[in-house]
């Protein structure tokens, strides 16, 4: 039993080290590209020992992966059970609320020039939640369309200070998506 307690304490300590290092990396957003942040800078900003850094990560880039994984896990844990379409009002509202709650992190990824990685996360969350479309179907692009459209609208909203409510953003997103689907047969109007 004593061995389990020691393992749990180590696991908790490692988690704290990882979180402190990720928080330090986020603090660099806007100051410099994350690819240019040195391990020494992260260690100084986070206050962790160099050995602790290397016990948990091989490079500063691995911290980005850690943050993405952590955000993705939380997204899926909090996601409501799918009762309707992945593009239902309930699901879009969940997404706006979730990313509003994590606005600082989303904007940090964007300002650190890691926005493509964040778009990949949003797309992967769509695919994980709803499955990818068959490769031989033109419908396979639907998830990518919605993920990209959502991501761009989300960034604009977050950078604008989130003046509108998540409910208003959801309604607007669905209105825009609906107007495009209604014009589907008339590409010259797009």
Short mmCIF file of C-alpha atoms in Angstrom, two decimals:
data_model
loop_
_atom_site.label_atom_id
_atom_site.label_comp_id
_atom_site.label_asym_id
_atom_site.label_seq_id
_atom_site.Cartn_x
_atom_site.Cartn_y
_atom_site.Cartn_z
CA UNK A 1 0.00 0.00 0.00
CA UNK A 2 2.86 2.41 0.78
CA UNK A 3 4.21 1.93 -2.74
CA UNK A 4 0.89 3.10 -4.26
CA UNK A 5 0.91 6.26 -2.14
CA UNK A 6 4.46 7.07 -3.27
CA UNK A 7 3.49 6.51 -6.93
CA UNK A 8 0.43 8.74 -6.53
CA UNK A 9 2.52 11.51 -4.96
CA UNK A 10 5.06 11.25 -7.80
CA UNK A 11 2.30 11.35 -10.37
CA UNK A 12 0.78 14.44 -8.73
CA UNK A 13 4.20 16.12 -8.51
CA UNK A 14 4.89 15.40 -12.19
CA UNK A 15 1.46 16.76 -13.11
CA UNK A 16 2.21 19.98 -11.24
CA UNK A 17 5.58 20.30 -13.00
CA UNK A 18 3.92 19.78 -16.39
CA UNK A 19 1.21 22.33 -15.61
CA UNK A 20 3.76 24.91 -14.42
CA UNK A 21 5.86 24.45 -17.54
CA UNK A 22 2.83 24.72 -19.80
CA UNK A 23 1.68 27.83 -17.94
CA UNK A 24 5.15 29.35 -18.40
CA UNK A 25 5.01 28.58 -22.11
CA UNK A 26 1.60 30.23 -22.39
CA UNK A 27 3.06 33.32 -20.68
CA UNK A 28 5.47 33.69 -23.61
CA UNK A 29 2.57 33.98 -26.09
CA UNK A 30 2.62 37.34 -27.80
CA UNK A 31 6.20 37.94 -26.68
CA UNK A 32 7.82 35.42 -29.00
CA UNK A 33 6.99 32.41 -31.12
CA UNK A 34 6.89 29.29 -28.99
CA UNK A 35 9.35 27.62 -31.34
CA UNK A 36 11.94 30.16 -30.22
CA UNK A 37 11.42 29.66 -26.47
CA UNK A 38 14.45 27.99 -24.88
CA UNK A 39 14.29 25.33 -22.18
CA UNK A 40 16.30 27.60 -19.88
CA UNK A 41 13.68 30.35 -20.26
CA UNK A 42 10.90 27.91 -19.42
CA UNK A 43 12.74 26.62 -16.37
CA UNK A 44 13.36 30.16 -15.10
CA UNK A 45 9.78 31.32 -15.70
CA UNK A 46 8.18 28.19 -14.23
CA UNK A 47 10.53 27.80 -11.29
CA UNK A 48 11.02 24.06 -11.86
CA UNK A 49 14.34 22.28 -11.84
CA UNK A 50 16.04 21.35 -15.10
CA UNK A 51 15.94 17.68 -14.07
CA UNK A 52 12.16 17.96 -13.54
CA UNK A 53 11.78 19.41 -16.99
CA UNK A 54 13.67 16.55 -18.63
CA UNK A 55 11.93 13.93 -16.50
CA UNK A 56 8.65 15.05 -18.10
CA UNK A 57 9.57 16.39 -21.53
CA UNK A 58 12.31 15.92 -24.11
CA UNK A 59 11.83 19.38 -25.62
CA UNK A 60 9.83 22.58 -25.32
CA UNK A 61 7.72 21.43 -28.31
CA UNK A 62 6.45 18.48 -26.27
CA UNK A 63 4.86 20.94 -23.86
CA UNK A 64 2.62 22.17 -26.67
CA UNK A 65 1.48 18.61 -27.27
CA UNK A 66 0.82 18.22 -23.56
CA UNK A 67 -1.35 21.35 -23.52
CA UNK A 68 -3.28 20.23 -26.58
CA UNK A 69 -3.85 16.79 -25.09
CA UNK A 70 -5.05 18.28 -21.80
CA UNK A 71 -7.45 20.65 -23.58
CA UNK A 72 -8.76 17.85 -25.79
CA UNK A 73 -9.39 15.56 -22.81
CA UNK A 74 -11.33 18.26 -21.00
CA UNK A 75 -13.33 19.02 -24.16
CA UNK A 76 -14.43 15.40 -24.46
CA UNK A 77 -15.08 14.94 -20.73
CA UNK A 78 -17.43 17.94 -20.58
CA UNK A 79 -19.08 17.39 -23.97
CA UNK A 80 -22.80 16.60 -23.71
CA UNK A 81 -23.99 13.30 -25.08
CA UNK A 82 -24.80 13.62 -28.75
CA UNK A 83 -28.57 13.59 -29.08
CA UNK A 84 -28.84 15.23 -32.45
CA UNK A 85 -26.56 16.30 -35.27
CA UNK A 86 -22.98 17.27 -34.43
CA UNK A 87 -24.01 20.67 -35.76
CA UNK A 88 -27.06 21.03 -33.52
CA UNK A 89 -27.57 24.20 -31.53
CA UNK A 90 -26.72 22.32 -28.33
CA UNK A 91 -23.33 21.20 -29.64
CA UNK A 92 -22.35 24.54 -31.19
CA UNK A 93 -23.35 26.31 -27.96
CA UNK A 94 -21.21 23.87 -25.98
CA UNK A 95 -18.24 24.69 -28.21
CA UNK A 96 -18.61 28.47 -27.82
CA UNK A 97 -18.96 28.11 -24.04
CA UNK A 98 -16.02 25.71 -23.77
CA UNK A 99 -13.64 27.88 -25.79
CA UNK A 100 -14.82 31.06 -24.04
CA UNK A 101 -13.82 29.36 -20.78
CA UNK A 102 -10.39 28.73 -22.33
CA UNK A 103 -10.12 32.02 -24.24
CA UNK A 104 -6.69 32.87 -22.81
CA UNK A 105 -5.27 29.55 -23.95
CA UNK A 106 -6.86 29.72 -27.42
CA UNK A 107 -5.54 33.26 -27.91
CA UNK A 108 -2.12 32.20 -26.59
CA UNK A 109 -1.95 29.47 -29.26
CA UNK A 110 -3.03 31.99 -31.88
CA UNK A 111 -0.55 34.70 -30.81
CA UNK A 112 2.28 32.18 -30.56
CA UNK A 113 1.68 31.26 -34.20
CA UNK A 114 0.46 27.76 -33.30
CA UNK A 115 -3.05 28.39 -34.64
CA UNK A 116 -2.78 25.59 -37.22
CA UNK A 117 -2.23 23.18 -34.35
CA UNK A 118 -5.33 24.55 -32.61
CA UNK A 119 -7.37 24.18 -35.80
CA UNK A 120 -6.15 20.59 -35.96
CA UNK A 121 -7.36 20.10 -32.38
CA UNK A 122 -10.80 21.48 -33.19
CA UNK A 123 -10.99 19.31 -36.32
CA UNK A 124 -9.79 16.24 -34.42
CA UNK A 125 -12.40 16.87 -31.71
CA UNK A 126 -15.07 16.87 -34.43
CA UNK A 127 -13.74 13.64 -35.92
CA UNK A 128 -13.31 11.96 -32.51
CA UNK A 129 -16.84 12.89 -31.48
CA UNK A 130 -18.66 12.10 -34.70
CA UNK A 131 -16.36 9.93 -36.77
CA UNK A 132 -14.78 10.74 -40.09
CA UNK A 133 -16.80 10.36 -43.25
CA UNK A 134 -16.02 7.53 -45.68
CA UNK A 135 -12.99 8.37 -47.83
CA UNK A 136 -14.92 7.75 -51.04
CA UNK A 137 -17.70 10.20 -50.11
CA UNK A 138 -17.75 13.89 -50.92
CA UNK A 139 -19.49 14.32 -47.56
CA UNK A 140 -16.14 13.68 -45.85
CA UNK A 141 -15.40 17.39 -46.15
CA UNK A 142 -18.35 18.45 -44.00
CA UNK A 143 -16.49 18.07 -40.69
CA UNK A 144 -13.54 20.05 -42.02
CA UNK A 145 -15.81 22.81 -43.31
CA UNK A 146 -17.57 23.18 -39.97
CA UNK A 147 -14.33 22.98 -37.96
CA UNK A 148 -12.66 25.67 -40.08
CA UNK A 149 -15.68 27.94 -40.12
CA UNK A 150 -16.13 27.54 -36.37
CA UNK A 151 -12.43 28.16 -35.70
CA UNK A 152 -12.33 31.39 -37.72
CA UNK A 153 -15.53 32.72 -36.18
CA UNK A 154 -14.30 31.73 -32.70
CA UNK A 155 -10.98 33.58 -33.13
CA UNK A 156 -12.69 36.72 -34.35
CA UNK A 157 -15.08 36.61 -31.37
CA UNK A 158 -12.34 35.97 -28.80
CA UNK A 159 -10.06 38.68 -30.19
CA UNK A 160 -13.01 41.09 -30.25
CA UNK A 161 -13.47 40.70 -26.51
CA UNK A 162 -16.43 38.27 -26.57
CA UNK A 163 -19.03 41.04 -26.49
CA UNK A 164 -21.72 38.71 -27.78
CA UNK A 165 -23.02 35.84 -25.67
CA UNK A 166 -22.23 32.24 -26.60
CA UNK A 167 -25.95 31.87 -27.36
CA UNK A 168 -25.86 34.78 -29.82
CA UNK A 169 -22.70 33.39 -31.45
CA UNK A 170 -24.31 29.97 -31.77
CA UNK A 171 -27.39 31.41 -33.43
CA UNK A 172 -25.26 33.47 -35.82
CA UNK A 173 -23.03 30.50 -36.69
CA UNK A 174 -26.07 28.36 -37.45
CA UNK A 175 -27.71 31.20 -39.42
CA UNK A 176 -24.62 31.59 -41.60
CA UNK A 177 -24.21 27.83 -42.07
CA UNK A 178 -27.90 27.58 -42.96
CA UNK A 179 -27.72 30.38 -45.51
CA UNK A 180 -24.80 28.64 -47.24
CA UNK A 181 -26.64 25.32 -47.34
CA UNK A 182 -29.72 26.98 -48.79
CA UNK A 183 -27.60 28.44 -51.60
CA UNK A 184 -25.85 25.13 -52.22
CA UNK A 185 -27.17 24.88 -55.76
CA UNK A 186 -25.99 28.35 -56.74
CA UNK A 187 -22.17 28.56 -56.40
CA UNK A 188 -22.02 31.79 -58.39
CA UNK A 189 -23.74 33.54 -55.44
CA UNK A 190 -21.13 32.41 -52.93
#
